[in-house]
Amino acid sequence: MTLPNDIVITPQLVADHGLKPDEYDKIVALIGRTPTYTELGIFSAMWNEHCSYKSSKKWLKTLPTTGPRVIQGPGENAGVVDIGDGQAVVFKMESHNHPSFIEPYQGAGTGMGGILRDVFTMGARPVAAMNALRFGAPGHEKTRHLVSGVVAGIGGYGNAFGVPTVGGEVEFDERYNGNILVNAFAAGLADTDKIFYSKAEGVGLPVVYLGAKTGRDGVGGATMASAEFGDDIDEKRPTVQVGDPFTEKRLLEACLELMATGAVIAIQDMGAAGLTCSAVEMGAKGDLGIELDLDKVPVRETHMTAYEMMLSESQERMLMVLHPEKEAEARAVFEKWELDFATVGKTTDDLRFRVLWQGDEVANLPIKDLGDEAPEYDRPWTEPQRPAALAATDIPQMEVADALLKLMGSHQIASRRWVYEQYDTLILGNSLQRPGGDAGVIRVEGHDTKALAFTSDVTPRYCEADPYEGGKQAVAEAWRNLTATGAEPLAATDNLNFGNPERPEIMGQLVGAVKGIGEACRVLEFPIVSGNVSLYNETNGRGILPTPTIGGVGLLPDWNKMARIGFAAENQVILLVGSPAARGTHLGQSIYLRDLFGRRDGTAPTVDLAHEKRTGDFVRKLIRSGTATACHDLSDGGLAVGLAEMAIASGIGANIVDLTDQSPILQYFGEDQGRYLLTVNLDPQGDEIAALWAEAKSLGIHAPWIGTTGGTDLVLGAARPVAVRDLAAAHEGWFPSYMNG
């Protein structure tokens, strides 16, 4: 077979497409000839790290992905989980790291657009969004510009589309100076009997292009996302896509209306690698071939080549296989919404991926091999070197009140209000908790009491010190955040952000983290149903902190019994519920050490998963019974920061007793895991609290009374009282001051 090929395939051209010499040799062996330039681009798109998971696939297969509520796990556009009453929540998290560093507004905005399409492609109406953002050191020359652009991009797209942003994270660390992270999450609701999939079925059926026109923006975006940055970073700007949220809103409505007609057999979002990836995945999943005629593809630029059309990542586009007898009805729907609708190909029975352009066949490839034969590496990895434990004699001291005020006004702990107030957090009218608590919560439309909770979490400094414990902790904290609202954690999505996997020490981080994530998900019955891997996050050989972000979804049967973090009233008992080390002992890798003393030493805290499960189930029971009046899980900054956040959220102070005769720094700033702060409206000498303590003891859970709410100061044992208003001023002041320069 010979195909027209005006461009000579050279070793340099192969390398420019992100393909290794042995990978190119495999391509030639598979097709029995030299590929055309367009075919080289297609293989580059399908075999890059971003689309093929060639470095991580072996380890991803070890994660638990099934459960009694799981309808669809990994492998589709998004995961699907049953929430009862014939409804399902559809959700996923995905990265847009490299594009957001190159062009923050469009990179972050199109990241939001892409994750929303992943959800409504499945037939779900989006109801909530989150984002997990990580930037470089606040003092770095690019950081303020990147924060401003990314936040504006997310808000500009999500607000215009009309979905509430209910939660997320913002973190600063110098290790992200050259490679920020933008992880976008979206969730939607669908009927369980109306889920749509990407598997094409039937021969000779029309393949239809839907949505916006194709341009040159984003050409090679997936390949760019699968390479580390160098000094030529600014030259990559043309590979960033350009988004239009108003077109996406029309595309959502048109797709849902079209799905209701029964016309759709299969549907796939044109995300990474655009037309190439969507067409290949639809055909290969259905054991069918696909023939595309690019002359029929709607374009917004003149003289586009076949290569550019196949690799464009222009936004707001879908590909669909439909019932031919409903083609006219489907076209009418899209014309009503003023969107393009074009029949650009057909399904075939020959398992070939054929691309026609200007009368020539520019690609003719085995469709299954484009996915199934993608390289799968068992990359060498080394066990990470774990730091030595922190010596008891090597703990720097500071007056507790001074330390707390400094931490509350630091870049790690300070309020993110400046960020989330640029997002519409209330649109659709179902938001029950705005960002700033442990998890965002929304009502389930059409149901009197049911609600969904959403959170994302990871502690990258723990993951670097001990990837296995860090992976466990990321899952456990997401699980705790949901539990702290009263929600039953249902399932999770992961976004695994790491450096160059060709370096054994980086691959070791990935392996350790995945092992920890898998173990935690199994014990906590919290399966991974969707996700994304983002590798090569480094610039000039300097990698990011390992950042396996976990997005979690939970279910509240009755949102009237939901917990919030703010103290509910004065004169209520405060309980510290958790492990035998509930009183705090662990300062290794803590915020106290890092942000007050510039130290990154000590071991990561360990996570006792069995105890984590018992404690969380116990806390959830107290919330749902109405016994707990407020709840907050403990994480960065330990007990002192947790109490301060509860006081700030309510304006009510508290008086805390010193728990032991050990160092106040340990008990107030230790970051021991598996701990919650609860308030209960019970007599500390009464029978009801005695019964609570008896049940906790039978479960091996410590739940000591540590103090009482009330007043206008936070009093931590013998430390100097701190006015809640001063804590609030420090907490709210850092971000606006920083962004104002």
XYZ file of C-alpha atoms in Angstrom:
741
model
C 0.000 0.000 0.000
C 1.326 3.445 -0.891
C -0.191 6.688 0.275
C 0.745 10.211 -0.800
C 3.423 11.602 1.458
C 5.050 14.911 0.620
C 7.017 15.114 3.872
C 10.003 12.860 4.460
C 9.895 11.109 7.832
C 13.260 11.769 9.481
C 14.576 10.746 12.907
C 14.280 14.382 14.001
C 10.654 14.532 12.878
C 9.939 11.344 14.807
C 11.568 12.825 17.919
C 9.601 16.062 17.482
C 6.454 13.947 17.720
C 7.483 12.586 21.109
C 8.209 9.091 19.766
C 11.311 7.081 20.678
C 13.228 5.338 17.872
C 12.057 1.887 19.010
C 8.456 3.131 19.134
C 8.764 4.351 15.560
C 10.250 1.002 14.529
C 7.217 -0.695 16.078
C 4.915 1.545 14.022
C 6.702 0.609 10.798
C 6.483 -3.089 11.709
C 2.762 -2.836 12.514
C 1.761 -1.175 9.247
C 4.462 -2.709 7.043
C 5.635 0.571 5.541
C 6.742 4.112 6.310
C 3.837 6.118 7.736
C 2.561 9.254 6.071
C 3.012 12.544 7.869
C -0.647 12.443 8.916
C -0.266 8.857 10.152
C 2.810 9.832 12.135
C 0.743 12.545 13.783
C -2.036 10.057 14.542
C 0.379 7.604 16.176
C 2.001 10.446 18.083
C -1.394 11.459 19.438
C -2.477 7.940 20.357
C 0.845 6.758 21.781
C 1.840 9.759 23.868
C 1.789 9.518 27.637
C -1.295 11.697 28.007
C -3.507 9.389 25.926
C -1.950 5.909 26.259
C -0.822 5.855 29.932
C 2.140 3.819 28.730
C 4.218 4.417 31.884
C 1.408 4.074 34.415
C -0.962 1.479 32.946
C 0.672 -1.418 34.742
C 0.145 0.239 38.124
C -3.293 1.697 37.425
C -4.565 -1.843 36.886
C -3.895 -2.553 40.581
C -6.399 0.042 41.832
C -9.828 -1.064 43.108
C -12.451 0.149 40.619
C -15.615 -1.759 41.461
C -18.187 -1.682 44.230
C -21.887 -2.210 44.870
C -22.729 1.315 43.687
C -20.325 1.509 40.722
C -22.099 1.486 37.347
C -19.073 2.475 35.245
C -15.441 2.528 36.308
C -12.359 3.766 34.420
C -12.311 3.460 30.646
C -15.108 5.835 29.710
C -15.317 9.617 29.634
C -16.244 9.638 33.335
C -17.125 7.294 36.191
C -20.754 6.568 37.086
C -22.009 5.753 40.599
C -25.553 4.868 41.699
C -27.081 7.235 44.285
C -30.482 5.516 44.489
C -33.943 6.476 43.213
C -32.890 5.678 39.651
C -30.209 8.377 39.640
C -26.437 8.346 39.247
C -23.629 10.806 39.823
C -21.161 11.034 36.925
C -17.751 12.536 37.696
C -14.080 12.809 36.799
C -10.950 14.875 37.460
C -8.429 15.731 34.752
C -5.311 17.854 34.398
C -4.600 20.876 32.216
C -1.195 21.606 33.697
C 1.077 22.396 30.786
C -1.426 24.574 28.860
C -2.209 26.570 32.003
C 1.457 27.371 32.615
C 1.939 28.504 29.020
C -1.286 30.528 28.739
C -3.064 30.577 32.107
C -6.443 32.045 31.154
C -7.166 29.818 28.172
C -5.341 26.827 29.615
C -7.406 26.800 32.794
C -10.655 27.744 31.046
C -10.404 24.958 28.482
C -9.475 22.553 31.265
C -12.829 23.412 32.812
C -14.556 23.038 29.440
C -12.991 19.657 28.771
C -13.988 18.137 32.112
C -17.561 19.411 31.734
C -17.782 17.727 28.318
C -16.510 14.464 29.805
C -19.526 14.547 32.120
C -22.308 15.574 29.759
C -21.025 13.241 27.038
C -22.244 10.483 29.363
C -25.759 11.971 29.388
C -25.395 13.813 32.714
C -26.271 17.441 33.381
C -23.303 19.061 35.212
C -24.207 20.163 38.741
C -20.862 20.882 40.439
C -17.231 21.709 39.702
C -14.016 21.886 41.724
C -10.391 22.643 40.971
C -7.121 21.728 42.672
C -4.497 24.379 41.898
C -0.811 24.384 42.775
C 1.449 27.334 42.096
C 5.083 28.217 42.717
C 6.455 30.189 45.633
C 4.503 33.413 46.249
C 7.686 35.401 45.729
C 8.475 33.893 42.318
C 8.226 36.374 39.451
C 5.530 34.429 37.588
C 3.334 33.236 40.439
C 1.005 36.209 40.867
C 0.421 36.407 37.105
C -0.342 32.688 36.929
C -2.736 32.786 39.892
C -4.596 35.721 38.380
C -4.861 34.127 34.939
C -5.824 30.645 36.098
C -8.500 31.847 38.521
C -9.921 34.211 35.907
C -9.921 31.429 33.315
C -11.760 28.981 35.548
C -14.261 31.610 36.632
C -14.736 32.966 33.137
C -15.578 29.549 31.733
C -17.479 27.975 34.620
C -19.523 31.076 35.454
C -20.574 31.605 31.848
C -21.401 27.925 31.373
C -23.498 27.965 34.532
C -22.118 25.404 36.964
C -21.299 26.115 40.631
C -17.727 25.724 41.838
C -18.265 24.092 45.229
C -14.748 23.336 46.455
C -11.101 22.801 45.680
C -7.563 23.571 46.777
C -4.942 26.276 46.231
C -1.370 25.588 47.335
C 1.949 27.365 46.884
C 5.379 25.738 46.889
C 8.619 26.600 45.134
C 8.658 23.141 43.561
C 5.853 24.269 41.229
C 7.765 27.373 40.073
C 8.348 25.939 36.610
C 5.291 23.742 36.254
C 1.993 24.628 37.922
C -0.848 22.146 38.343
C -4.449 22.779 37.289
C -6.635 19.760 38.062
C -10.291 20.249 37.126
C -13.212 18.210 38.489
C -16.828 18.083 37.343
C -19.852 16.065 38.415
C -23.278 15.646 36.867
C -26.553 13.850 37.459
C -28.153 11.333 35.118
C -30.826 8.666 35.178
C -29.243 5.243 35.600
C -31.085 3.921 32.532
C -29.974 6.823 30.352
C -26.158 6.631 30.510
C -24.400 7.090 27.153
C -21.149 5.365 26.204
C -18.481 5.738 23.517
C -18.621 2.218 22.056
C -19.708 2.351 18.408
C -22.099 -0.392 17.270
C -23.348 -1.272 13.779
C -21.748 -1.197 10.324
C -22.361 1.493 7.735
C -23.741 3.982 10.251
C -23.115 7.716 10.028
C -20.308 9.261 12.066
C -21.398 12.784 12.881
C -19.379 15.820 13.930
C -21.131 18.117 16.430
C -20.487 21.538 17.928
C -17.948 24.195 17.036
C -15.757 24.455 13.962
C -12.208 23.096 13.792
C -9.269 25.502 13.835
C -5.529 25.298 14.301
C -5.591 25.965 18.052
C -4.320 23.121 20.163
C -2.591 21.225 17.349
C -0.228 18.824 19.100
C -1.569 19.675 22.541
C -1.609 16.099 23.844
C 1.961 15.520 22.700
C 3.052 18.782 24.338
C 1.353 17.652 27.559
C 3.463 14.495 27.492
C 6.847 16.232 27.530
C 8.772 18.174 30.107
C 9.381 21.883 29.623
C 12.642 23.468 28.546
C 13.772 26.978 27.655
C 11.559 26.946 24.537
C 8.385 27.038 26.620
C 7.007 30.244 25.100
C 7.168 28.693 21.633
C 4.528 26.182 22.742
C 1.797 28.816 23.111
C 0.079 27.831 19.801
C -0.550 24.351 21.229
C -2.954 25.814 23.821
C -6.648 25.572 22.982
C -9.062 28.515 22.979
C -12.429 28.065 24.690
C -15.925 29.512 24.284
C -18.170 28.687 27.266
C -21.309 30.009 25.584
C -20.827 27.556 22.715
C -20.266 24.805 25.269
C -23.515 25.688 27.051
C -25.383 25.364 23.749
C -23.555 22.113 23.047
C -24.686 20.750 26.435
C -28.327 21.580 25.800
C -28.205 20.259 22.234
C -26.560 16.989 23.293
C -29.044 16.334 26.107
C -31.950 17.145 23.801
C -30.501 14.889 21.104
C -29.970 12.049 23.581
C -33.652 12.242 24.525
C -34.654 11.513 20.897
C -33.067 8.038 20.931
C -30.852 8.935 17.976
C -27.512 8.400 19.716
C -25.729 5.035 19.509
C -22.347 6.264 20.782
C -20.880 9.638 21.636
C -17.359 10.810 22.463
C -15.938 14.158 23.504
C -13.180 15.529 21.267
C -10.652 16.200 24.004
C -6.960 15.362 23.895
C -5.881 14.598 20.312
C -9.250 15.805 19.044
C -10.767 14.035 16.058
C -8.087 11.340 16.095
C -8.604 10.037 19.605
C -12.396 10.293 19.585
C -12.809 8.439 16.287
C -10.275 5.725 17.097
C -11.689 5.053 20.584
C -15.273 4.807 19.340
C -14.396 2.377 16.569
C -11.910 0.258 18.512
C -14.254 -0.217 21.486
C -16.933 -1.514 19.141
C -14.580 -3.744 17.103
C -15.390 -1.626 14.068
C -13.478 0.400 11.535
C -13.999 4.122 10.922
C -13.740 6.038 7.672
C -13.500 9.821 7.876
C -13.792 12.353 5.041
C -12.051 15.499 6.230
C -13.516 17.578 3.397
C -16.810 17.423 5.307
C -15.394 18.621 8.639
C -16.559 22.173 9.498
C -13.490 24.433 9.692
C -12.986 28.062 10.692
C -9.600 28.525 8.997
C -8.614 28.168 5.354
C -6.110 25.738 3.848
C -5.998 23.425 6.862
C -4.044 20.244 6.180
C -5.217 16.750 7.057
C -2.539 16.638 9.743
C -3.823 19.843 11.361
C -7.449 18.709 11.229
C -6.707 15.331 12.777
C -4.608 16.782 15.619
C -6.470 20.016 16.311
C -7.804 20.286 19.853
C -10.310 23.025 19.101
C -12.850 23.066 21.894
C -16.591 22.405 22.208
C -16.702 19.489 19.762
C -18.227 15.993 19.891
C -18.225 12.940 17.657
C -21.245 10.644 17.491
C -22.544 7.512 15.816
C -26.292 7.749 15.303
C -29.244 5.807 13.949
C -29.468 6.815 10.269
C -33.250 7.044 10.276
C -32.995 9.783 12.924
C -30.309 11.828 11.173
C -32.702 14.538 10.001
C -34.231 14.854 13.469
C -30.773 15.090 15.018
C -29.663 17.721 12.523
C -32.708 19.843 13.351
C -31.775 19.842 17.038
C -28.287 21.168 16.357
C -29.436 23.710 13.818
C -31.898 25.034 16.419
C -28.970 25.572 18.812
C -26.920 27.151 15.968
C -24.202 24.514 16.128
C -22.457 22.601 13.379
C -23.794 19.168 12.491
C -21.943 17.326 9.734
C -21.834 13.685 8.690
C -18.086 13.209 8.285
C -17.743 9.455 7.992
C -19.151 5.996 8.562
C -18.506 2.834 10.537
C -17.018 -0.124 8.652
C -16.400 -3.815 9.295
C -12.709 -3.898 8.296
C -11.082 -2.681 11.548
C -9.247 0.018 9.592
C -8.966 3.701 10.408
C -9.125 5.449 7.043
C -8.805 9.197 6.541
C -9.687 10.847 3.214
C -8.699 14.396 2.275
C -8.984 16.235 -1.041
C -9.455 12.996 -2.944
C -6.499 11.194 -1.359
C -6.331 8.571 1.352
C -3.859 10.120 3.781
C -4.170 7.468 6.514
C -5.054 3.779 6.497
C -4.186 2.148 9.796
C -5.222 -0.864 11.893
C -7.636 0.786 14.319
C -7.197 -1.645 17.211
C -3.420 -1.392 17.084
C -3.581 2.364 17.580
C -4.778 1.698 21.104
C -4.054 -1.922 21.946
C -0.497 -1.891 20.613
C 0.521 1.363 22.259
C 3.728 0.803 24.217
C 3.227 -0.333 27.789
C 6.327 0.096 29.893
C 7.396 -1.546 33.110
C 9.742 1.296 33.859
C 12.540 0.724 36.376
C 11.914 2.328 39.729
C 13.790 2.759 42.950
C 12.415 2.691 46.457
C 12.328 6.290 47.726
C 14.781 7.288 50.419
C 12.642 8.136 53.423
C 13.945 10.859 55.753
C 14.937 10.101 59.315
C 12.390 10.549 62.065
C 12.356 13.873 63.836
C 14.208 13.673 67.147
C 12.225 14.722 70.206
C 15.079 17.053 71.109
C 15.033 18.683 67.665
C 11.689 20.493 67.819
C 11.984 24.275 67.560
C 9.841 26.130 70.052
C 7.638 29.179 69.663
C 4.912 30.686 71.817
C 1.689 28.898 70.799
C -0.364 32.048 70.196
C 2.369 33.621 68.055
C 2.778 30.449 66.025
C -0.961 30.157 65.445
C -1.368 33.761 64.279
C 1.557 33.407 61.876
C 0.197 30.161 60.431
C -3.341 31.519 60.018
C -1.882 34.383 57.991
C 0.485 32.204 55.949
C 0.145 31.244 52.289
C -0.633 27.624 53.226
C -3.452 28.187 55.738
C -4.880 31.598 54.763
C -8.456 31.809 53.490
C -8.967 31.176 49.772
C -11.965 33.529 49.691
C -10.195 35.780 47.153
C -10.202 32.802 44.803
C -13.627 31.267 45.293
C -15.515 34.558 45.339
C -14.509 34.915 41.684
C -16.423 31.728 40.981
C -20.197 31.430 40.968
C -20.748 29.081 43.885
C -24.539 29.394 44.064
C -25.813 29.107 40.490
C -28.505 26.432 39.967
C -29.712 27.193 43.499
C -28.724 23.894 45.113
C -25.525 24.777 46.987
C -25.753 23.980 50.708
C -22.112 24.614 51.648
C -19.872 27.085 49.876
C -16.107 26.598 49.566
C -14.133 27.049 52.764
C -15.373 24.033 54.716
C -14.355 20.391 54.566
C -16.476 19.645 51.473
C -18.890 21.374 49.120
C -22.472 20.114 49.375
C -25.368 20.448 46.913
C -28.966 19.276 47.012
C -29.971 16.611 44.509
C -32.458 18.315 42.217
C -35.961 16.903 42.519
C -35.355 15.148 45.836
C -36.573 16.527 49.171
C -33.601 15.608 51.382
C -30.839 13.952 49.363
C -27.530 15.790 48.861
C -24.074 15.152 47.404
C -20.745 16.190 48.934
C -17.547 16.851 46.966
C -13.923 17.329 47.997
C -10.372 17.069 46.693
C -7.185 16.571 48.639
C -3.539 15.540 48.735
C -0.538 16.576 50.836
C 2.411 16.604 48.397
C 5.100 17.093 51.058
C 3.980 13.827 52.681
C 4.059 12.111 49.277
C 7.664 13.129 48.699
C 8.780 12.029 52.157
C 6.946 8.691 51.847
C 4.923 8.086 48.657
C 3.118 5.065 50.104
C 1.950 6.826 53.269
C 1.297 9.992 51.256
C -0.931 8.075 48.839
C -2.827 6.545 51.755
C -3.171 9.937 53.408
C -4.555 11.622 50.270
C -7.373 9.076 50.069
C -7.974 9.091 53.828
C -8.209 12.873 54.028
C -10.653 13.071 51.113
C -12.687 10.333 52.835
C -12.551 12.276 56.131
C -13.613 15.528 54.472
C -16.770 13.877 53.162
C -17.429 12.122 56.455
C -17.092 15.422 58.350
C -20.236 16.709 56.599
C -22.155 13.536 57.444
C -21.819 12.104 53.950
C -21.174 8.456 53.133
C -18.075 8.420 50.878
C -19.118 6.668 47.651
C -16.188 6.703 45.234
C -13.177 8.686 44.087
C -11.406 9.983 41.004
C -7.648 10.483 40.916
C -5.343 12.911 39.144
C -1.795 11.586 39.426
C 0.683 14.428 38.828
C 4.382 13.469 38.750
C 7.649 14.361 37.057
C 9.554 12.387 34.414
C 8.789 8.643 34.777
C 11.974 7.773 32.889
C 13.868 8.695 36.046
C 13.709 5.708 38.432
C 13.340 7.883 41.523
C 10.274 9.617 40.011
C 8.802 6.302 38.881
C 9.332 5.087 42.444
C 7.195 7.963 43.704
C 4.400 6.997 41.313
C 4.571 3.314 42.223
C 4.584 4.009 45.963
C 1.719 6.476 45.762
C -0.449 4.143 43.669
C 0.198 1.314 46.125
C -0.862 3.560 49.001
C -3.926 4.836 47.151
C -4.985 1.299 46.298
C -4.599 0.073 49.861
C -6.584 3.003 51.282
C -9.355 2.659 48.716
C -9.750 -1.022 49.510
C -9.910 -0.604 53.284
C -12.151 2.472 53.146
C -14.395 0.925 50.452
C -13.810 3.968 48.264
C -13.195 2.749 44.683
C -11.474 4.783 41.971
C -13.976 5.110 39.103
C -12.210 7.594 36.822
C -9.085 9.679 36.622
C -6.090 11.000 34.783
C -2.300 10.681 34.873
C -0.132 13.717 34.184
C 3.586 12.984 33.899
C 6.651 14.951 32.774
C 5.683 17.831 35.069
C 9.124 19.365 35.267
C 11.197 22.118 33.737
C 14.868 21.772 32.850
C 15.049 18.567 34.868
C 13.475 19.901 38.075
C 10.311 18.000 38.940
C 7.260 19.010 40.925
C 6.374 17.538 44.276
C 4.584 14.219 43.699
C 0.920 15.240 43.734
C -1.644 12.423 43.435
C -4.819 14.480 43.877
C -7.894 12.578 45.057
C -11.385 13.868 44.276
C -14.127 12.303 46.373
C -17.928 12.138 46.187
C -20.243 11.362 49.112
C -23.974 10.965 49.654
C -26.135 12.508 52.391
C -29.594 10.924 52.678
C -30.840 13.977 54.615
C -29.091 17.304 54.257
C -31.013 18.640 57.268
C -28.601 16.557 59.375
C -25.470 17.855 57.653
C -22.535 19.155 59.719
C -20.573 22.361 59.118
C -17.208 23.445 60.489
C -18.357 26.528 62.417
C -19.157 26.196 66.121
C -22.969 26.049 66.366
C -23.396 27.814 69.713
C -21.702 28.763 72.957
C -21.299 26.437 75.931
C -21.014 23.275 73.852
C -18.613 20.443 74.616
C -15.666 20.024 72.223
C -14.459 16.459 71.622
C -11.236 15.406 69.902
C -12.143 12.121 68.235
C -9.532 9.828 66.750
C -6.603 7.546 67.214
C -4.729 6.784 70.442
C -2.413 9.568 69.342
C -5.394 11.909 69.113
C -3.665 14.361 71.408
C -0.972 15.056 68.806
C 2.608 13.856 68.576
C 3.738 14.073 64.952
C 5.581 17.146 63.661
C 7.557 15.533 60.828
C 6.833 17.226 57.451
C 4.428 19.562 59.252
C 3.346 23.031 58.249
C 4.678 24.231 61.610
C 8.209 23.165 60.633
C 8.043 24.181 56.972
C 6.364 27.555 57.129
C 7.682 28.860 60.433
C 11.228 27.455 60.353
C 11.906 26.589 56.703
C 12.418 22.906 57.487
C 11.244 19.935 55.408
C 12.445 17.089 57.586
C 11.056 14.179 59.536
C 8.866 11.304 58.405
C 5.369 11.646 56.995
C 2.599 10.755 59.467
C 1.325 7.202 59.234
C -2.282 6.346 58.435
C -3.955 3.503 60.332
C -6.632 2.660 57.778
C -8.634 0.238 59.911
C -8.831 2.818 62.695
C -9.575 5.505 60.103
C -12.626 3.499 58.978
C -13.939 2.861 62.498
C -13.464 6.474 63.540
C -15.104 7.908 60.425
C -18.100 5.589 60.700
C -18.477 6.574 64.370
C -18.293 10.305 63.568
C -20.798 9.957 60.730
C -23.217 8.209 63.076
C -22.929 11.065 65.594
C -23.620 13.634 62.878
C -26.609 11.813 61.425
C -28.134 11.196 64.844
C -28.007 14.912 65.558
C -25.599 14.432 68.465
C -22.782 16.350 66.749
C -23.539 20.028 66.167
C -20.337 20.844 64.244
C -17.480 18.818 62.804
C -14.082 19.469 61.242
C -11.332 17.043 60.297
C -7.766 17.864 61.343
C -5.032 18.194 58.740
C -2.490 20.962 58.022
C -1.534 22.733 61.235
C -3.119 20.164 63.525
C -5.402 20.893 66.472
C -4.662 24.605 66.830
C -5.428 25.446 63.210
C -8.550 23.245 63.230
C -9.924 25.028 66.308
C -9.081 28.426 64.829
C -10.921 27.597 61.597
C -14.021 26.515 63.532
C -13.891 29.703 65.606
C -13.419 31.946 62.555
C -16.313 30.250 60.719
C -18.666 31.000 63.614
C -17.243 34.032 65.380
C -17.377 32.028 68.621
C -14.308 31.406 70.759
C -13.331 28.362 72.815
C -11.459 27.475 75.959
C -9.204 24.426 75.558
C -7.426 22.528 78.306
C -3.834 21.363 77.931
C -4.261 17.671 77.181
C -1.004 16.321 78.578
C 2.225 17.557 80.090
C 4.009 17.076 76.769
C 5.185 19.993 74.651
C 2.315 22.348 73.720
C 3.817 22.553 70.224
C 3.351 18.808 69.742
C -0.228 18.683 70.955
C -1.404 21.819 69.165
C 0.508 21.593 65.854
C 1.140 17.856 65.434
C -0.409 16.464 62.245
C -1.395 12.992 63.435
C -3.966 11.456 61.095
C -7.482 10.139 61.572
C -8.729 12.925 63.860
C -11.900 15.024 63.995
C -13.075 17.913 66.153
C -16.729 17.598 67.169
C -19.009 19.776 69.238
C -21.941 18.188 71.046
C -24.774 19.841 72.956
C -24.520 17.416 75.881
C -23.936 17.730 79.599
C -20.287 16.670 80.155
C -21.415 14.965 83.373
C -24.575 13.400 81.877
C -25.606 9.902 80.875
C -25.745 10.642 77.125
C -22.100 11.654 76.837
C -21.134 8.745 79.076
C -22.852 6.414 76.606
C -20.981 8.120 73.734
C -17.659 7.566 75.487
C -18.527 3.947 76.249
C -19.288 3.251 72.602
C -16.083 4.999 71.496
C -14.050 2.959 73.964
C -15.597 -0.288 72.693
C -14.408 0.658 69.207
C -10.913 1.588 70.373
C -11.548 5.261 69.607
C -10.355 8.077 71.847
C -12.847 10.933 72.209
C -11.686 13.134 75.104
C -13.470 16.303 76.160
C -10.897 19.013 75.428
C -12.841 22.186 76.108
C -15.954 24.280 75.656
C -17.117 26.828 73.098
C -17.822 30.415 74.095
C -16.472 33.934 74.404
C -14.565 35.953 71.836
C -11.093 34.459 72.375
C -9.476 31.153 71.496
C -7.660 30.013 74.632
C -5.270 27.101 74.088
C -4.371 25.848 77.557
C -1.752 27.966 79.245
C -0.979 29.898 76.066
C -1.857 33.563 75.647
C -5.509 34.010 74.550
C -5.983 35.058 70.918
C -9.011 37.108 69.879
C -11.095 35.392 67.211
C -11.244 38.699 65.332
C -7.421 38.765 65.182
C -7.362 35.198 63.882
C -9.962 36.134 61.258
C -8.012 39.224 60.190
C -4.838 37.188 59.726
C -6.727 34.414 57.944
C -8.557 36.704 55.524
C -5.755 39.171 54.933
C -2.976 37.277 53.208
C -4.509 36.482 49.812
C -5.945 39.940 48.967
C -2.737 41.584 50.155
C -0.632 39.250 48.039
C -2.710 39.684 44.886
C -2.729 43.459 45.329
C 1.056 43.384 45.202
